[in-house]
Each structure stands twice: as C-alpha cells, then as structure tokens.
Tab-separated table of C-alpha atoms (C1' of nucleotides) in Angstrom:
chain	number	residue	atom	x	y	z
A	162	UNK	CA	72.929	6.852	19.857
A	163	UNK	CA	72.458	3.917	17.044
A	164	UNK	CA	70.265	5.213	14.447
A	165	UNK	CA	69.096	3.312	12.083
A	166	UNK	CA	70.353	4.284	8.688
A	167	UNK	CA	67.803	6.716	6.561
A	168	UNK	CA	67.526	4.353	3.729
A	169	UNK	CA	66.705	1.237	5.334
A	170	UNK	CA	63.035	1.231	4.782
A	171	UNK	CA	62.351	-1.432	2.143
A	172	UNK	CA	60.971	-0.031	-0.833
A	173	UNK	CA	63.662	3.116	-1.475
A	174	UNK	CA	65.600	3.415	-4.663
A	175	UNK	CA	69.190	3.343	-4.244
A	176	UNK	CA	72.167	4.082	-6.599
A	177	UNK	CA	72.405	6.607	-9.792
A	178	UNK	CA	69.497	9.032	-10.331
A	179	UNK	CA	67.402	8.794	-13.506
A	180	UNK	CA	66.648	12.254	-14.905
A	181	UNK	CA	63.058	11.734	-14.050
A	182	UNK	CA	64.058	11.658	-10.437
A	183	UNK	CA	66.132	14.944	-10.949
A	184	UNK	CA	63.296	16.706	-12.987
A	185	UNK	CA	60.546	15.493	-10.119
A	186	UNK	CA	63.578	16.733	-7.535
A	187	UNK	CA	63.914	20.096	-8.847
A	188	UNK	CA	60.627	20.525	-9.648
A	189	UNK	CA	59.468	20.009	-6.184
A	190	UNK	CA	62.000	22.791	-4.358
A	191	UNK	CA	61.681	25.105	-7.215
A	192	UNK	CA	57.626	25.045	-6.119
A	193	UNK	CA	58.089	24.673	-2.164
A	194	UNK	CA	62.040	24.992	-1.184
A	195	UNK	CA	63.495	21.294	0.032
A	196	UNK	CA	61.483	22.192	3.679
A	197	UNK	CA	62.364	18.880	5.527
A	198	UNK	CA	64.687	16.265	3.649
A	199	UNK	CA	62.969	13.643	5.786
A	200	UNK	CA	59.444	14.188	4.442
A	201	UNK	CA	60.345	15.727	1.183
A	202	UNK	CA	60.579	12.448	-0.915
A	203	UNK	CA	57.239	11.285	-0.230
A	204	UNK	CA	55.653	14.278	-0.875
A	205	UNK	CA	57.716	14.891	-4.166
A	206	UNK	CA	56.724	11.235	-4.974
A	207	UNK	CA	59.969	10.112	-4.618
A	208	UNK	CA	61.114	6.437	-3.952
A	209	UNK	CA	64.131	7.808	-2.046
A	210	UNK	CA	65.211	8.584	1.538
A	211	UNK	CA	65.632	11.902	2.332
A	212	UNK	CA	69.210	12.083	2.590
A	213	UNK	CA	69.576	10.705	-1.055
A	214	UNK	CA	67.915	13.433	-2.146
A	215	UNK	CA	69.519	16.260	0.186
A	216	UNK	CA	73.108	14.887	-1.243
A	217	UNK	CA	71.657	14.622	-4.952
A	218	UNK	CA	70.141	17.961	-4.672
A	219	UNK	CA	73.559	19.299	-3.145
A	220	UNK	CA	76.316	18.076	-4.963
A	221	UNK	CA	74.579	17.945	-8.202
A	222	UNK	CA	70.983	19.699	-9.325
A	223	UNK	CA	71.839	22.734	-7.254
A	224	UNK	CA	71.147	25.702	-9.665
A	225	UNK	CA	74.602	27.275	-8.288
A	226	UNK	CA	76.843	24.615	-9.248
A	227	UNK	CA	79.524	25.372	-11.617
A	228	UNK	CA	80.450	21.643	-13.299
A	229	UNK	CA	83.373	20.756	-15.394
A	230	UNK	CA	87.827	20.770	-15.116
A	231	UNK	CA	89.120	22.799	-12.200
A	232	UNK	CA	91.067	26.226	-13.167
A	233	UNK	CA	94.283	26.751	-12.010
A	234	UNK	CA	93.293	28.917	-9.488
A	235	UNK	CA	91.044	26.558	-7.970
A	236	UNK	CA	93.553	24.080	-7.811
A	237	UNK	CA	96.238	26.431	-5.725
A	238	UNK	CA	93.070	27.546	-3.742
A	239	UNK	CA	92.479	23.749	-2.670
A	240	UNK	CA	95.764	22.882	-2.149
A	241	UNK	CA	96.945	26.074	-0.119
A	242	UNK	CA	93.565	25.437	1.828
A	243	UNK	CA	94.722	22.128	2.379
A	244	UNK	CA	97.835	22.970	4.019
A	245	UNK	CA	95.508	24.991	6.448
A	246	UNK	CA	92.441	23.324	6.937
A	247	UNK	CA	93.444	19.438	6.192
A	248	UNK	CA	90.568	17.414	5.097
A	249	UNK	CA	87.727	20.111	5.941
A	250	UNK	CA	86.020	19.546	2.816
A	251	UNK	CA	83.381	21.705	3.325
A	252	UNK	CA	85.165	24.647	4.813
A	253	UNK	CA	87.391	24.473	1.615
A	254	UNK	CA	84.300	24.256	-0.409
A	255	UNK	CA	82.920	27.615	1.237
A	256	UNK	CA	86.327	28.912	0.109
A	257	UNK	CA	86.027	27.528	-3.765
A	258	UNK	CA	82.283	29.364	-4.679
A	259	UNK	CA	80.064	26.771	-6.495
A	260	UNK	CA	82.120	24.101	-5.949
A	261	UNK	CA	80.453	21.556	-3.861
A	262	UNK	CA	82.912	19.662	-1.000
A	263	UNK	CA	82.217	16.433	-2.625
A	264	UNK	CA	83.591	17.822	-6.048
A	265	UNK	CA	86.462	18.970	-3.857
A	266	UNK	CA	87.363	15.688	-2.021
A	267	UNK	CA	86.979	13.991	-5.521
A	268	UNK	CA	89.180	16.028	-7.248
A	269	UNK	CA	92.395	16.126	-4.435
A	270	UNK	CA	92.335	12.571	-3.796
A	271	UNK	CA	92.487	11.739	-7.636
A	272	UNK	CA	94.389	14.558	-9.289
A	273	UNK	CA	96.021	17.095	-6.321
A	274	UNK	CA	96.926	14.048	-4.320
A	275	UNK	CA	98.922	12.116	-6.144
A	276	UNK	CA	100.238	15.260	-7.805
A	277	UNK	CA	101.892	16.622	-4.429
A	278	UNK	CA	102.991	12.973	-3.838
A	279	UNK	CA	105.118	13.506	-6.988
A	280	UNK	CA	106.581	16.701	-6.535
A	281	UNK	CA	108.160	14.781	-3.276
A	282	UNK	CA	105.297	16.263	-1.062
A	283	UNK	CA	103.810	14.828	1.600
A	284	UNK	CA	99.731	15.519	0.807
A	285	UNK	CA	99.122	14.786	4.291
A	286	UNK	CA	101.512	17.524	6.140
A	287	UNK	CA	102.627	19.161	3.241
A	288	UNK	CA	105.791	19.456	3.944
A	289	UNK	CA	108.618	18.314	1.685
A	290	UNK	CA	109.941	14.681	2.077
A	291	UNK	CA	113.562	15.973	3.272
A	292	UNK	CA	111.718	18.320	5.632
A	293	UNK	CA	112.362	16.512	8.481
A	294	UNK	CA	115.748	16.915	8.397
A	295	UNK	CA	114.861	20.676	9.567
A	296	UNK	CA	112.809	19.614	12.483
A	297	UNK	CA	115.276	20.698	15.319
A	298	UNK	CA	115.047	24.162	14.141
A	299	UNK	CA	112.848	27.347	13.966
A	300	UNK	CA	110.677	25.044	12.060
A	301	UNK	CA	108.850	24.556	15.059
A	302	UNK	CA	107.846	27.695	15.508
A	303	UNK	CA	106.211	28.429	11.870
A	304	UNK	CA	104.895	25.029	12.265
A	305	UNK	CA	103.143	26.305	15.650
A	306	UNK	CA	102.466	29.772	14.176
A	307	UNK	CA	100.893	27.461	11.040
A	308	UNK	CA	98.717	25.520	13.436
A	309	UNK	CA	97.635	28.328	15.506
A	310	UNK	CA	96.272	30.347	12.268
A	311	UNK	CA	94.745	26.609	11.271
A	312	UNK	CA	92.703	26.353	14.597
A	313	UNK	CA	91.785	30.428	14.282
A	314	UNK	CA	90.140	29.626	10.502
A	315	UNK	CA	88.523	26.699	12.238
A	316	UNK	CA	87.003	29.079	14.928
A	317	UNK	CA	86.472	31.666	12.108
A	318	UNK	CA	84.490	29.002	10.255
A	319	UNK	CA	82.617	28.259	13.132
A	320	UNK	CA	81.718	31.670	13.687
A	321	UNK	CA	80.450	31.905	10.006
A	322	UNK	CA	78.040	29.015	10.532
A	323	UNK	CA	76.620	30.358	13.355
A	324	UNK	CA	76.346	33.483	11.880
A	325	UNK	CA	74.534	32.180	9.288
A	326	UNK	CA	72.253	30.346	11.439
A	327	UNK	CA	71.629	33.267	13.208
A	328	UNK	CA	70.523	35.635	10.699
A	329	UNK	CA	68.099	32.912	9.451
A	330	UNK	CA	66.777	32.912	12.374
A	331	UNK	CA	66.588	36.066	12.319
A	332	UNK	CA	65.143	36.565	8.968
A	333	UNK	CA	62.318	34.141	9.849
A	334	UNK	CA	61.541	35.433	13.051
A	335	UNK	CA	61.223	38.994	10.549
A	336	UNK	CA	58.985	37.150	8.221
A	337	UNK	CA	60.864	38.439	5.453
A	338	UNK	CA	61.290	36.955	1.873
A	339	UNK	CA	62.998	33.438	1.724
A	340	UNK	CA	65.962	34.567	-0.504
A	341	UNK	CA	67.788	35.423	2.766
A	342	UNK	CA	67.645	32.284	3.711
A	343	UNK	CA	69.941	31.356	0.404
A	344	UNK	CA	73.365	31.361	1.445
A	345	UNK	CA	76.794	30.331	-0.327
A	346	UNK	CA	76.840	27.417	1.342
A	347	UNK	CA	73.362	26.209	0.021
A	348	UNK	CA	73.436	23.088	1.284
A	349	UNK	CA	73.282	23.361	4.644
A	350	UNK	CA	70.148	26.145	4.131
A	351	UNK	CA	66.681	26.335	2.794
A	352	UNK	CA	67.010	27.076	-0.359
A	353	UNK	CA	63.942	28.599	-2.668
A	354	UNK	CA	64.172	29.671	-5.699
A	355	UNK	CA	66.541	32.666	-5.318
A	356	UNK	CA	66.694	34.796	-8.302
A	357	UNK	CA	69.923	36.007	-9.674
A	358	UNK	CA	69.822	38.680	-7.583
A	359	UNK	CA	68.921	37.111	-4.453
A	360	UNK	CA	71.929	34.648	-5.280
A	361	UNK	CA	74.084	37.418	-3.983
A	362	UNK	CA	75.420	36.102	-0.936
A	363	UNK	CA	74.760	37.834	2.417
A	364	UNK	CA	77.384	35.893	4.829
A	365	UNK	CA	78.280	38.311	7.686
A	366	UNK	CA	81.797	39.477	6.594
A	367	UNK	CA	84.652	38.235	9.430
A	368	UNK	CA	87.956	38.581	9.559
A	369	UNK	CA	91.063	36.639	11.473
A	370	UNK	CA	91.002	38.591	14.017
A	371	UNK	CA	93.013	38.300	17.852
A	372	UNK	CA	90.879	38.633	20.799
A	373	UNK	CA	93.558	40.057	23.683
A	374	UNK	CA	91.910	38.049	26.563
A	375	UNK	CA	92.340	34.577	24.738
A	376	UNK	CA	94.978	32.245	25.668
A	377	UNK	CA	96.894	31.468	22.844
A	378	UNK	CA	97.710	27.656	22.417
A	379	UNK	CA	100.179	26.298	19.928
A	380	UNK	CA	100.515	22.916	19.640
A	381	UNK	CA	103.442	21.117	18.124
A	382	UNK	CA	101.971	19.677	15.490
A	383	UNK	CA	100.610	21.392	12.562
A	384	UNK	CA	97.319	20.600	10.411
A	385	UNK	CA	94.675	18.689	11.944
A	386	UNK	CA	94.184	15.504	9.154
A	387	UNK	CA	92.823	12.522	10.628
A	388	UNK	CA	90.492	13.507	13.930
A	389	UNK	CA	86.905	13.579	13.087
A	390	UNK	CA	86.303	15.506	16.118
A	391	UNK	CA	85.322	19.178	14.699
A	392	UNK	CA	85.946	20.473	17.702
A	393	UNK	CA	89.228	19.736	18.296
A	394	UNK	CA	90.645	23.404	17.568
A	395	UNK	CA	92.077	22.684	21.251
A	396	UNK	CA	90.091	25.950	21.926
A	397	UNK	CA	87.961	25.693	24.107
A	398	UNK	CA	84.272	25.380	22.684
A	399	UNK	CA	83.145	27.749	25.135
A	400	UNK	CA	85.762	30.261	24.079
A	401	UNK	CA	84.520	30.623	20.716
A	402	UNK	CA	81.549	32.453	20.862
A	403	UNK	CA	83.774	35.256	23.039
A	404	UNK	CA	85.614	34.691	19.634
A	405	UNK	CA	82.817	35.458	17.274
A	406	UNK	CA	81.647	38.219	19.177
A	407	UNK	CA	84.688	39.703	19.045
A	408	UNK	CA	85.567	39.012	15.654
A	409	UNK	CA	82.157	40.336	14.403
A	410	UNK	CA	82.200	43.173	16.376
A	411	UNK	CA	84.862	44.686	15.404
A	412	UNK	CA	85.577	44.895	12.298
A	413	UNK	CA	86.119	48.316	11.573
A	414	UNK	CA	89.649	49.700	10.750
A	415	UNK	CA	90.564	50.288	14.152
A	416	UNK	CA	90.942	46.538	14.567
A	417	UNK	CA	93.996	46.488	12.168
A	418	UNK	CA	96.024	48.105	14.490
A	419	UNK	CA	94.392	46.090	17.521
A	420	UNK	CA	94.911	42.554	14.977
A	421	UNK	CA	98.657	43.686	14.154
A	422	UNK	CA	99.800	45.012	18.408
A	423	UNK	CA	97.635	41.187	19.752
A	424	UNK	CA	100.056	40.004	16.860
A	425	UNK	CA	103.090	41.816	18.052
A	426	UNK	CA	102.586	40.250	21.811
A	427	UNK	CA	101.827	36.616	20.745
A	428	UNK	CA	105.178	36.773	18.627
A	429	UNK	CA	107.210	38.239	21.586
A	430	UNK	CA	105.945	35.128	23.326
A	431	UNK	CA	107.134	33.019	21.048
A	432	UNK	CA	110.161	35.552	21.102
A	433	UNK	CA	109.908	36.392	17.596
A	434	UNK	CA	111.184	39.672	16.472
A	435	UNK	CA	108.046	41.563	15.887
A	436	UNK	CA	107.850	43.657	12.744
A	437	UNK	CA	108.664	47.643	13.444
A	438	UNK	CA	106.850	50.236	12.930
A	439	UNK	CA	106.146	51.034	8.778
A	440	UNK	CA	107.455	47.600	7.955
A	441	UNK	CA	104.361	45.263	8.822
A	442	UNK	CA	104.891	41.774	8.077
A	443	UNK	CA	103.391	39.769	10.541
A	444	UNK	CA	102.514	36.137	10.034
A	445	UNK	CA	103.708	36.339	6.869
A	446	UNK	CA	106.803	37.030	7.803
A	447	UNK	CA	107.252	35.128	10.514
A	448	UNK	CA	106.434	32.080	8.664
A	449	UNK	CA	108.669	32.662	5.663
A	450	UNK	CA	111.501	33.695	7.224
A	451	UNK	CA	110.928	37.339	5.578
A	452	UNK	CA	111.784	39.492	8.497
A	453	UNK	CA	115.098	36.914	9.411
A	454	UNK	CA	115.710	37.222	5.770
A	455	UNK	CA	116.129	41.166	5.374
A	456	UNK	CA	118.186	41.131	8.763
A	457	UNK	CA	120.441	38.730	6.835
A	458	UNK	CA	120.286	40.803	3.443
A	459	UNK	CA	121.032	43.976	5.658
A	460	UNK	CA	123.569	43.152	8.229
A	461	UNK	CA	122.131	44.930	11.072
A	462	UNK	CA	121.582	41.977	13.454
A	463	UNK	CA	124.101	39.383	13.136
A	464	UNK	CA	122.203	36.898	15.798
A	465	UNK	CA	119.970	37.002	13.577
A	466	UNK	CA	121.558	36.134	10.709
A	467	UNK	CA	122.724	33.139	12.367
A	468	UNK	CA	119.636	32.061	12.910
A	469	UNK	CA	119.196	32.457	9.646
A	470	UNK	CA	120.630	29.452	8.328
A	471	UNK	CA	118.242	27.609	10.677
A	472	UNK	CA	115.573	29.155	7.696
A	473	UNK	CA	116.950	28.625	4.574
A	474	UNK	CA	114.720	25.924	4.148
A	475	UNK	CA	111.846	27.828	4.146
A	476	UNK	CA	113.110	30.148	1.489
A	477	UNK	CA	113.231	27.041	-0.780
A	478	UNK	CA	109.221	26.502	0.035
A	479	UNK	CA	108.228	30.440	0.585
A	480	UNK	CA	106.272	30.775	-2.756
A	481	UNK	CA	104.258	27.731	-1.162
A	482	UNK	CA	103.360	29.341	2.273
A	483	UNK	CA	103.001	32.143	1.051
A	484	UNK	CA	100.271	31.734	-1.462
A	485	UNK	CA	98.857	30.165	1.746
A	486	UNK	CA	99.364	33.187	3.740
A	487	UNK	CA	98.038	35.518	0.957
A	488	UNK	CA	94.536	33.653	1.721
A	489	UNK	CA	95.130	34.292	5.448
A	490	UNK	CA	95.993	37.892	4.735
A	491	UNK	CA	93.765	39.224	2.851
A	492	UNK	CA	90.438	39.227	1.816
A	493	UNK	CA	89.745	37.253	-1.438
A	494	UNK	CA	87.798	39.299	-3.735
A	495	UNK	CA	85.749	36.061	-5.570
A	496	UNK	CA	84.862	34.669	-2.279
A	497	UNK	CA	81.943	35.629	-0.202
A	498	UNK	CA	83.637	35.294	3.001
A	499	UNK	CA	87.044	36.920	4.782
A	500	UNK	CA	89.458	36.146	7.051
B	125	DA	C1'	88.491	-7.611	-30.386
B	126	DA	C1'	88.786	-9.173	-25.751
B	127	DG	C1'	90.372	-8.982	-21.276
B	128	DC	C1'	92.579	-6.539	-17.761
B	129	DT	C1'	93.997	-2.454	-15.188
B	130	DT	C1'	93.550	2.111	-13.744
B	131	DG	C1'	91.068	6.439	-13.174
B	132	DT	C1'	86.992	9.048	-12.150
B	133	DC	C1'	83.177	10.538	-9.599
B	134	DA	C1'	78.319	10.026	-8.020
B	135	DA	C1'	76.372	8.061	-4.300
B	136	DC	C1'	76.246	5.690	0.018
B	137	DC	C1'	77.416	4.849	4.926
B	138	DG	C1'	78.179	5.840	9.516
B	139	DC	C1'	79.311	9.109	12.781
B	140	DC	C1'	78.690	13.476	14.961
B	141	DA	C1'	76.700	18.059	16.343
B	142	DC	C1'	72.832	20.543	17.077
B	143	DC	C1'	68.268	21.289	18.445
B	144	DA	C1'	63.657	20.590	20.328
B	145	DC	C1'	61.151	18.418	23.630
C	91	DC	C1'	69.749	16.308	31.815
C	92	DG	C1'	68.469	12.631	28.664
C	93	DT	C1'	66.469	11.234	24.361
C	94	DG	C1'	65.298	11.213	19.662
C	95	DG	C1'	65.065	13.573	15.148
C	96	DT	C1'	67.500	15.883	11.650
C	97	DG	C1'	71.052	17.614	8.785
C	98	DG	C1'	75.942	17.871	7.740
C	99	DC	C1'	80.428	15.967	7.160
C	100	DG	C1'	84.220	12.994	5.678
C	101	DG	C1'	85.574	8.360	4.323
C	102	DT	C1'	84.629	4.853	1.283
C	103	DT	C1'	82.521	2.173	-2.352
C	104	DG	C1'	81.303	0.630	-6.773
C	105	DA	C1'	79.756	1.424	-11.470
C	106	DC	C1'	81.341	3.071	-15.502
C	107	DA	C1'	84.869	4.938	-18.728
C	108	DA	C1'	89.292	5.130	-20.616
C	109	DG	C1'	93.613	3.277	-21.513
C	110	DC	C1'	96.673	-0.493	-22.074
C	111	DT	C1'	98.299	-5.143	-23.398
DNA sequence: AAGCTTGTCAACCGCCACCAC
DNA sequence: CGTGGTGGCGGTTGACAAGCT
C-alpha cells in the first residue's frame, strides 16, 4: 500500500525519551487511557508520532512491566518457546507475564543465542549440530509431530487474540468499566488505569485441543523461523475460527478424553503406537521416544525395540523436549493463558 | 589515560493484518 | 471489492557502557 512512515512529519522528536516526555506520557493515559496513538501526542503535547509513543509506552512506562536480569525460569521458558514458536516474539512474550517481546528478542539474540550456539546448538532449529546425522530416521516423525503442535499454538494464539478482541467488543458494546479492556497483553489494548485488582487478567482460558473434522497437515520441516507471513500455519485461515470455536467450546473435562482418542487416530496415521489404556503418554511420548523406550526396557515388542535404536538420539536431548512438552501439556500456573 | 572492541538495549523502520468506509 | 487508516510485529540500528589492550 506505501504508507508513508508515522514519523515523517517535520517537527517530531526522535531518539531516547527524556523523563519529561515519560512523566507527560504517563500522565496523559493515567487521566484518559492512550485512546488513539495517532492523535494522542498532540493532545498530550507531545513532539512525537504516535507510534513512538505506543512503543515507549509498551516496552517501557507500562505500569505492568517487571525490569531487570531474567530468572532461570524465564530463560528455559524462552528458549523451550523458541523451539516451538521460532521468532514469535510476542506470542512468547504472552507466555513470559510482564515481560514485553522487545525485552524478549533483546535478551535471546544477546545472551540465549549465542549461549545455544555454544552448547553446539543450532538457535535457529534447535537441534544439535550432529543431529543431522539422524535425519533418515524416526526423526522425521517427532520433527512432524513438533511442527504440527507448533502450527496448533499458532492457531491457539490466534484464537486468544481474537478472543480478546471479542470480549472487548463485547465489554464496550456492555458499557461496562474500562478495566476489562486491560488484558495481559497490554499493548495491543486500551489500557486505563487498572487497579491492582483489575490487573487480574481475564483472557478466555483455551487449551490445545484436536478438532476431529480437521485435516491434519505435517510438514517436513519443523519451526517456522524466517517467514514473516503470520499466517503461514499451512492451516487454512478459514479453518481456524472452526478451530477456536471448537477449542473454546469445549473445554470441559470431557474433552480430555475427546483431545487424547483425536490424538490416538492422528498417531495411527502416522502409524505410531498409540499409548494404551491407563498409560497415557501422548505427544510426549511420541516425541521422546518414551513409549519406544519402555517397549525396549520391557521386552514385549521386539520390532519395536529395533526401532529403537533409530531413537537413541532423542534420549540424549529428552530433558530438552520435554521441558518443551511440559509447556504443551499442561497448563502453566504463572501464566494467564493455557494450552 | 586513551583508543579500540564488544555487548547491551531502547528505539526506529518497514511490512503486514485488520477494520471501517 | 478497493482504499486508506491504524496498530502490531519482527528485524535492525545506533548510542552508550563496559571491558580490553
């Protein structure tokens, strides 16, 4: 479309923010919420374009910003979000609460990085350098199964946006109080003046979740890095709302055992051995090799134990996809949304 | 102490999706 | 359906700090 860039007015202020400009900033959504980022400067007497202040007001004055060193935690969380999501900053960031994406981005491409890059990893497909030397195997497979969960969080992300779109709508069509429009992920909302409170976050609760009628598609190759198409979940985009609906729907217990037989059938088409009855494993196990593993440990299927050997080279990285799959599988307590 | 290199991170840029008209 | 406005995202830049020689 060619549009001009914001900014190219003469007259704006560009580079670092004076604490003036912050206090006028804050001062002026505290009183009336940020409203439109287009208009906002000039009526907060700001000699700055809109989208200045949006990304000041975002990645820095936000009340619900947590500054300072990463923890641990938050490091594993990036880096097994990674693996999943590639450079989705700001799905990670709705992961990582009051962390903003920009923090994120910063903080893997000068510390995570070049830290995978020195444990031999490749930060790009995470795989080990050797890795490839596996490539003719089962690999395939748990790189497929990988992907496939990779394109459902993207869907499941999707759906969360929407969601949250939705109930603002919603909320204004109800006329109720502006707190609900305050969401974890602040910045793409109309924020004003929550109190503590109201900070609580209200994101419709999803989980990963298999509609039956969906075609499954698993591509060959794992995490989407370099497009910069969002939409390129090779899903179709008219699929997903059937998606959401679905997932939203139905999220009562019943859909565990709906979630774990959808499972059951997509691994038979992969012909996986699906898990048996009172020893559910799923993804995770499929992925790490778990259910080849016990076969092996227990002697009762000696194909399989062949196969086996195909594996061992995800026993060497299981900790690793597994932390991953724990976010998959369950339901992180500190973070406002599910899979 | 001065100059150079490397690391960090706030901020910018350009593209894209979405929405209203 | 096409167009333009707006906000969001990810890649990149550049100023500053810290470390090294």
């Amino acid at each position: 479309m060619g549009r001009s860039p914001c900014c190219d007015k003469g007259g704006l202020k560009k580079g670092p923010w004076t604490p003036e400009e912050d206090q006028k900033l804050l001062a002026y959504i505290e009183e009336h919420g940020h409203g439109s980022w287009r208009s906002l400067p000039e009526k907060a007497g700001l000699q700055r374009c809109g989208k200045s202040c949006r990304l000041r007001w975002t990645n820095y004055l936000r009340p619900d910003i947590k500054r300072g060193k990463f923890t641990l935690q938050e490091e594993q969380t990036i880096i097994q979000l990674h693996a999943l999501l590639g450079n989705r900053w700001s799905a990670i960031a709705t992961h990582l609460p009051k962390r903003t994406d920009n923090e994120i981005k910063n903080y893997w491409n000068t510390h995570l990085k070049k830290r995978l890059v020195k444990m031999g990893i490749d930060p790009v497909t995470h795989k080990h350098k050797n890795e490839t030397l596996y490539s003719s195997t089962g690999q395939s497979k748990n790189t497929a199964t990988l992907s496939h969960m990779a394109q459902w969080e993207s869907a499941r992300l999707e759906a969360e946006a929407r969601l949250a779109r939705e109930s603002k709508l919603l909320h204004i069509h109800n006329n109720s109080s502006p707190q609900h429009c305050f969401t974890h992920k602040s910045s793409s909302t109309n924020w004003t003046k929550p109190n503590q409170d109201q900070q609580q976050l209200e994101s419709p609760t999803s989980t990963l979740t298999f509609s039956e009628n969906l075609p499954l598609v698993i591509t060959p190759l794992g995490i989407p890095t370099e497009n910069r198409n969002r939409n390129d979940n090779n899903i179709e985009s008219s699929e997903i709302p059937a998606m959401i609906e679905f997932a939203v729907s139905s999220s009562t217990s019943s859909d565990v055992t709906l979630v774990k037989d959808t499972e059951h059938d997509w691994m038979r088409q992969i012909n996986c051995p699906t898990p048996t009855e009172g020893n559910e494993e799923g993804f995770t196990s499929l992925l790490l090799g778990d259910s080849i593993g016990r076969s092996h440990s227990t002697g009762k299927n000696d194909e399989a134990t062949a196969a086996a050997v195909d594996y061992n080279y995800y026993e060497d990285n299981k900790n690793y996809w597994n932390s991953i799959l724990n976010l998959v599988d369950s339901s992180p307590s500190d973070s406002p949304t599910m899979f």
